[in-house]
Amino acid sequence: MINKIIDAISISINSEFGDSYEIYTESIEQGLKEPCFSVFCLNPTNELFRNKKYFRNNQFCIQYFPSTNEPKAECNSVLERLYDCLESITIVENETTESMTRGSRMKSEIVDGVLNFFINYNMFVYKVEIPADNMEDLEIDTDAKGW
């Protein structure tokens, strides 16, 4: 589910900022092209709520690496746009199922000229047991020779 949320965040950022901003979802290698974003999940939790219903707390950090000589002003401008585009995202569960999820606990900080934007996408999930296929009766006719 975390990868699906990261995909939804990336799609939302891309639709707001366009293709000229690279979005990294794995570790950032040397030589990143600024301006760019990095998206990752921080310490997700999964707690049993009731029966097969679980509550997942998913805090994400979206880092923005500015490209101008005024990084704080650029980060503040990007921050306002992130508030808007990440307030709600559409998570694609499979080919036929999508769900809209609202972000919460949005906050940010600028450290060493890099914007760190934190947002939670918390949700309930259900564990569905897949029933085992019932096998039909099987008859085996064998001949065995003993000693």
mmCIF file of C-alpha atoms in Angstrom:
data_model
loop_
_atom_site.group_PDB
_atom_site.id
_atom_site.type_symbol
_atom_site.label_atom_id
_atom_site.label_comp_id
_atom_site.label_asym_id
_atom_site.label_seq_id
_atom_site.Cartn_x
_atom_site.Cartn_y
_atom_site.Cartn_z
ATOM 1 C CA MET A 1 0.000 0.000 0.000
ATOM 2 C CA ILE A 2 2.884 2.387 0.746
ATOM 3 C CA ASN A 3 4.131 2.141 -2.855
ATOM 4 C CA LYS A 4 0.631 2.938 -4.127
ATOM 5 C CA ILE A 5 0.499 6.027 -1.901
ATOM 6 C CA ILE A 6 3.954 7.114 -3.116
ATOM 7 C CA ASP A 7 2.740 6.695 -6.711
ATOM 8 C CA ALA A 8 -0.342 8.833 -5.943
ATOM 9 C CA ILE A 9 1.821 11.524 -4.305
ATOM 10 C CA SER A 10 4.166 11.523 -7.310
ATOM 11 C CA ILE A 11 1.259 11.839 -9.758
ATOM 12 C CA SER A 12 -0.189 14.732 -7.767
ATOM 13 C CA ILE A 13 3.163 16.543 -7.589
ATOM 14 C CA ASN A 14 3.761 15.950 -11.301
ATOM 15 C CA SER A 15 0.349 17.332 -12.243
ATOM 16 C CA GLU A 16 1.030 20.473 -10.163
ATOM 17 C CA PHE A 17 4.665 21.124 -11.106
ATOM 18 C CA GLY A 18 5.064 19.426 -14.496
ATOM 19 C CA ASP A 19 7.654 17.156 -16.047
ATOM 20 C CA SER A 20 10.596 19.523 -15.553
ATOM 21 C CA TYR A 21 10.833 18.457 -11.880
ATOM 22 C CA GLU A 22 12.353 15.041 -11.241
ATOM 23 C CA ILE A 23 10.647 13.006 -8.494
ATOM 24 C CA TYR A 24 12.862 10.497 -6.682
ATOM 25 C CA THR A 25 11.199 7.636 -4.805
ATOM 26 C CA GLU A 26 14.342 5.652 -4.061
ATOM 27 C CA SER A 27 17.657 6.783 -2.626
ATOM 28 C CA ILE A 28 19.078 9.849 -4.302
ATOM 29 C CA GLU A 29 22.251 9.164 -6.185
ATOM 30 C CA GLN A 30 24.982 11.723 -6.667
ATOM 31 C CA GLY A 31 24.320 14.308 -9.302
ATOM 32 C CA LEU A 32 20.641 14.974 -8.721
ATOM 33 C CA LYS A 33 19.139 17.549 -11.042
ATOM 34 C CA GLU A 34 17.664 20.487 -9.133
ATOM 35 C CA PRO A 35 14.911 21.488 -8.726
ATOM 36 C CA CYS A 36 13.592 18.078 -7.697
ATOM 37 C CA PHE A 37 11.515 16.202 -5.133
ATOM 38 C CA SER A 38 12.186 13.130 -3.018
ATOM 39 C CA VAL A 39 9.263 11.145 -1.565
ATOM 40 C CA PHE A 40 9.539 8.518 1.177
ATOM 41 C CA CYS A 41 7.559 7.061 4.072
ATOM 42 C CA LEU A 42 8.727 7.526 7.665
ATOM 43 C CA ASN A 43 8.108 4.740 10.192
ATOM 44 C CA PRO A 44 4.673 3.412 9.146
ATOM 45 C CA THR A 45 2.611 1.664 11.831
ATOM 46 C CA ASN A 46 -0.070 -1.027 11.609
ATOM 47 C CA GLU A 47 -2.342 -1.475 14.641
ATOM 48 C CA LEU A 48 -5.170 -3.942 15.080
ATOM 49 C CA PHE A 49 -8.439 -2.060 15.487
ATOM 50 C CA ARG A 50 -11.036 -4.805 15.570
ATOM 51 C CA ASN A 51 -11.188 -8.335 14.151
ATOM 52 C CA LYS A 52 -9.534 -8.041 10.722
ATOM 53 C CA LYS A 53 -9.598 -4.249 10.598
ATOM 54 C CA TYR A 54 -6.262 -2.435 11.027
ATOM 55 C CA PHE A 55 -5.354 1.240 11.300
ATOM 56 C CA ARG A 56 -2.266 2.294 9.378
ATOM 57 C CA ASN A 57 -0.440 5.486 10.229
ATOM 58 C CA ASN A 58 1.613 6.525 7.181
ATOM 59 C CA GLN A 59 3.723 9.649 7.591
ATOM 60 C CA PHE A 60 5.477 10.806 4.431
ATOM 61 C CA CYS A 61 8.282 13.271 3.909
ATOM 62 C CA ILE A 62 8.452 15.132 0.635
ATOM 63 C CA GLN A 63 11.763 16.912 0.243
ATOM 64 C CA TYR A 64 12.187 19.733 -2.223
ATOM 65 C CA PHE A 65 15.656 20.697 -3.442
ATOM 66 C CA PRO A 66 15.529 24.275 -4.829
ATOM 67 C CA SER A 67 17.540 25.573 -7.758
ATOM 68 C CA THR A 68 17.707 29.353 -7.244
ATOM 69 C CA ASN A 69 19.951 31.668 -5.248
ATOM 70 C CA GLU A 70 17.003 32.383 -2.925
ATOM 71 C CA PRO A 71 16.237 28.896 -1.570
ATOM 72 C CA LYS A 72 13.991 30.015 1.319
ATOM 73 C CA ALA A 73 11.744 32.094 -0.943
ATOM 74 C CA GLU A 74 11.579 29.279 -3.499
ATOM 75 C CA CYS A 75 10.827 26.693 -0.762
ATOM 76 C CA ASN A 76 8.046 28.879 0.658
ATOM 77 C CA SER A 77 6.481 29.202 -2.787
ATOM 78 C CA VAL A 78 6.655 25.443 -3.357
ATOM 79 C CA LEU A 79 5.256 24.822 0.135
ATOM 80 C CA GLU A 80 2.027 26.693 -0.672
ATOM 81 C CA ARG A 81 1.565 24.613 -3.808
ATOM 82 C CA LEU A 82 2.239 21.356 -1.911
ATOM 83 C CA TYR A 83 -0.469 22.218 0.624
ATOM 84 C CA ASP A 84 -2.965 22.453 -2.221
ATOM 85 C CA CYS A 85 -1.937 19.544 -4.433
ATOM 86 C CA LEU A 86 -1.395 17.008 -1.624
ATOM 87 C CA GLU A 87 -4.462 17.808 0.485
ATOM 88 C CA SER A 88 -6.202 14.887 -1.193
ATOM 89 C CA ILE A 89 -4.770 12.240 -3.509
ATOM 90 C CA THR A 90 -6.272 9.410 -5.532
ATOM 91 C CA ILE A 91 -4.807 5.999 -4.767
ATOM 92 C CA VAL A 92 -5.167 3.414 -7.524
ATOM 93 C CA GLU A 93 -5.813 0.083 -5.811
ATOM 94 C CA ASN A 94 -6.132 -1.971 -9.014
ATOM 95 C CA GLU A 95 -7.442 -1.569 -12.578
ATOM 96 C CA THR A 96 -11.013 -0.966 -11.396
ATOM 97 C CA THR A 97 -10.673 0.512 -7.901
ATOM 98 C CA GLU A 98 -9.533 3.979 -6.880
ATOM 99 C CA SER A 99 -9.934 5.723 -3.541
ATOM 100 C CA MET A 100 -9.497 9.343 -2.592
ATOM 101 C CA THR A 101 -7.505 9.932 0.595
ATOM 102 C CA ARG A 102 -7.134 13.170 2.499
ATOM 103 C CA GLY A 103 -3.792 14.168 3.977
ATOM 104 C CA SER A 104 -3.512 15.317 7.574
ATOM 105 C CA ARG A 105 -0.977 16.732 10.018
ATOM 106 C CA MET A 106 0.762 18.783 7.324
ATOM 107 C CA LYS A 107 3.848 20.605 8.520
ATOM 108 C CA SER A 108 7.160 21.704 7.108
ATOM 109 C CA GLU A 109 10.648 22.871 7.902
ATOM 110 C CA ILE A 110 13.516 24.200 5.853
ATOM 111 C CA VAL A 111 16.854 22.667 6.811
ATOM 112 C CA ASP A 112 20.073 23.609 5.019
ATOM 113 C CA GLY A 113 18.088 25.138 2.169
ATOM 114 C CA VAL A 114 15.968 22.004 1.609
ATOM 115 C CA LEU A 115 12.207 21.971 2.218
ATOM 116 C CA ASN A 116 10.977 19.012 4.278
ATOM 117 C CA PHE A 117 7.195 18.698 3.945
ATOM 118 C CA PHE A 118 5.504 16.149 6.216
ATOM 119 C CA ILE A 119 2.013 14.756 5.629
ATOM 120 C CA ASN A 120 0.077 11.761 6.933
ATOM 121 C CA TYR A 121 -2.158 9.520 4.849
ATOM 122 C CA ASN A 122 -3.707 7.385 7.570
ATOM 123 C CA MET A 123 -6.303 4.758 6.747
ATOM 124 C CA PHE A 124 -8.121 1.660 7.820
ATOM 125 C CA VAL A 125 -7.333 -1.548 5.962
ATOM 126 C CA TYR A 126 -9.076 -4.894 6.040
ATOM 127 C CA LYS A 127 -7.356 -8.224 5.795
ATOM 128 C CA VAL A 128 -9.358 -10.416 3.479
ATOM 129 C CA GLU A 129 -8.818 -14.133 3.641
ATOM 130 C CA ILE A 130 -8.799 -15.817 0.288
ATOM 131 C CA PRO A 131 -10.794 -19.024 0.550
ATOM 132 C CA ALA A 132 -8.944 -22.164 -0.369
ATOM 133 C CA ASP A 133 -10.159 -23.841 -3.532
ATOM 134 C CA ASN A 134 -12.168 -26.896 -2.694
ATOM 135 C CA MET A 135 -10.888 -29.888 -4.523
ATOM 136 C CA GLU A 136 -13.253 -32.392 -6.034
ATOM 137 C CA ASP A 137 -13.138 -36.042 -5.098
ATOM 138 C CA LEU A 138 -10.295 -37.915 -6.658
ATOM 139 C CA GLU A 139 -10.221 -41.671 -7.125
ATOM 140 C CA ILE A 140 -6.979 -43.497 -7.622
ATOM 141 C CA ASP A 141 -6.907 -47.097 -8.854
ATOM 142 C CA THR A 142 -3.529 -48.679 -8.318
ATOM 143 C CA ASP A 143 -2.018 -52.097 -8.169
ATOM 144 C CA ALA A 144 0.589 -52.741 -5.529
ATOM 145 C CA LYS A 145 2.819 -55.763 -5.355
ATOM 146 C CA GLY A 146 4.046 -56.781 -1.987
ATOM 147 C CA TRP A 147 6.930 -58.957 -1.001
#
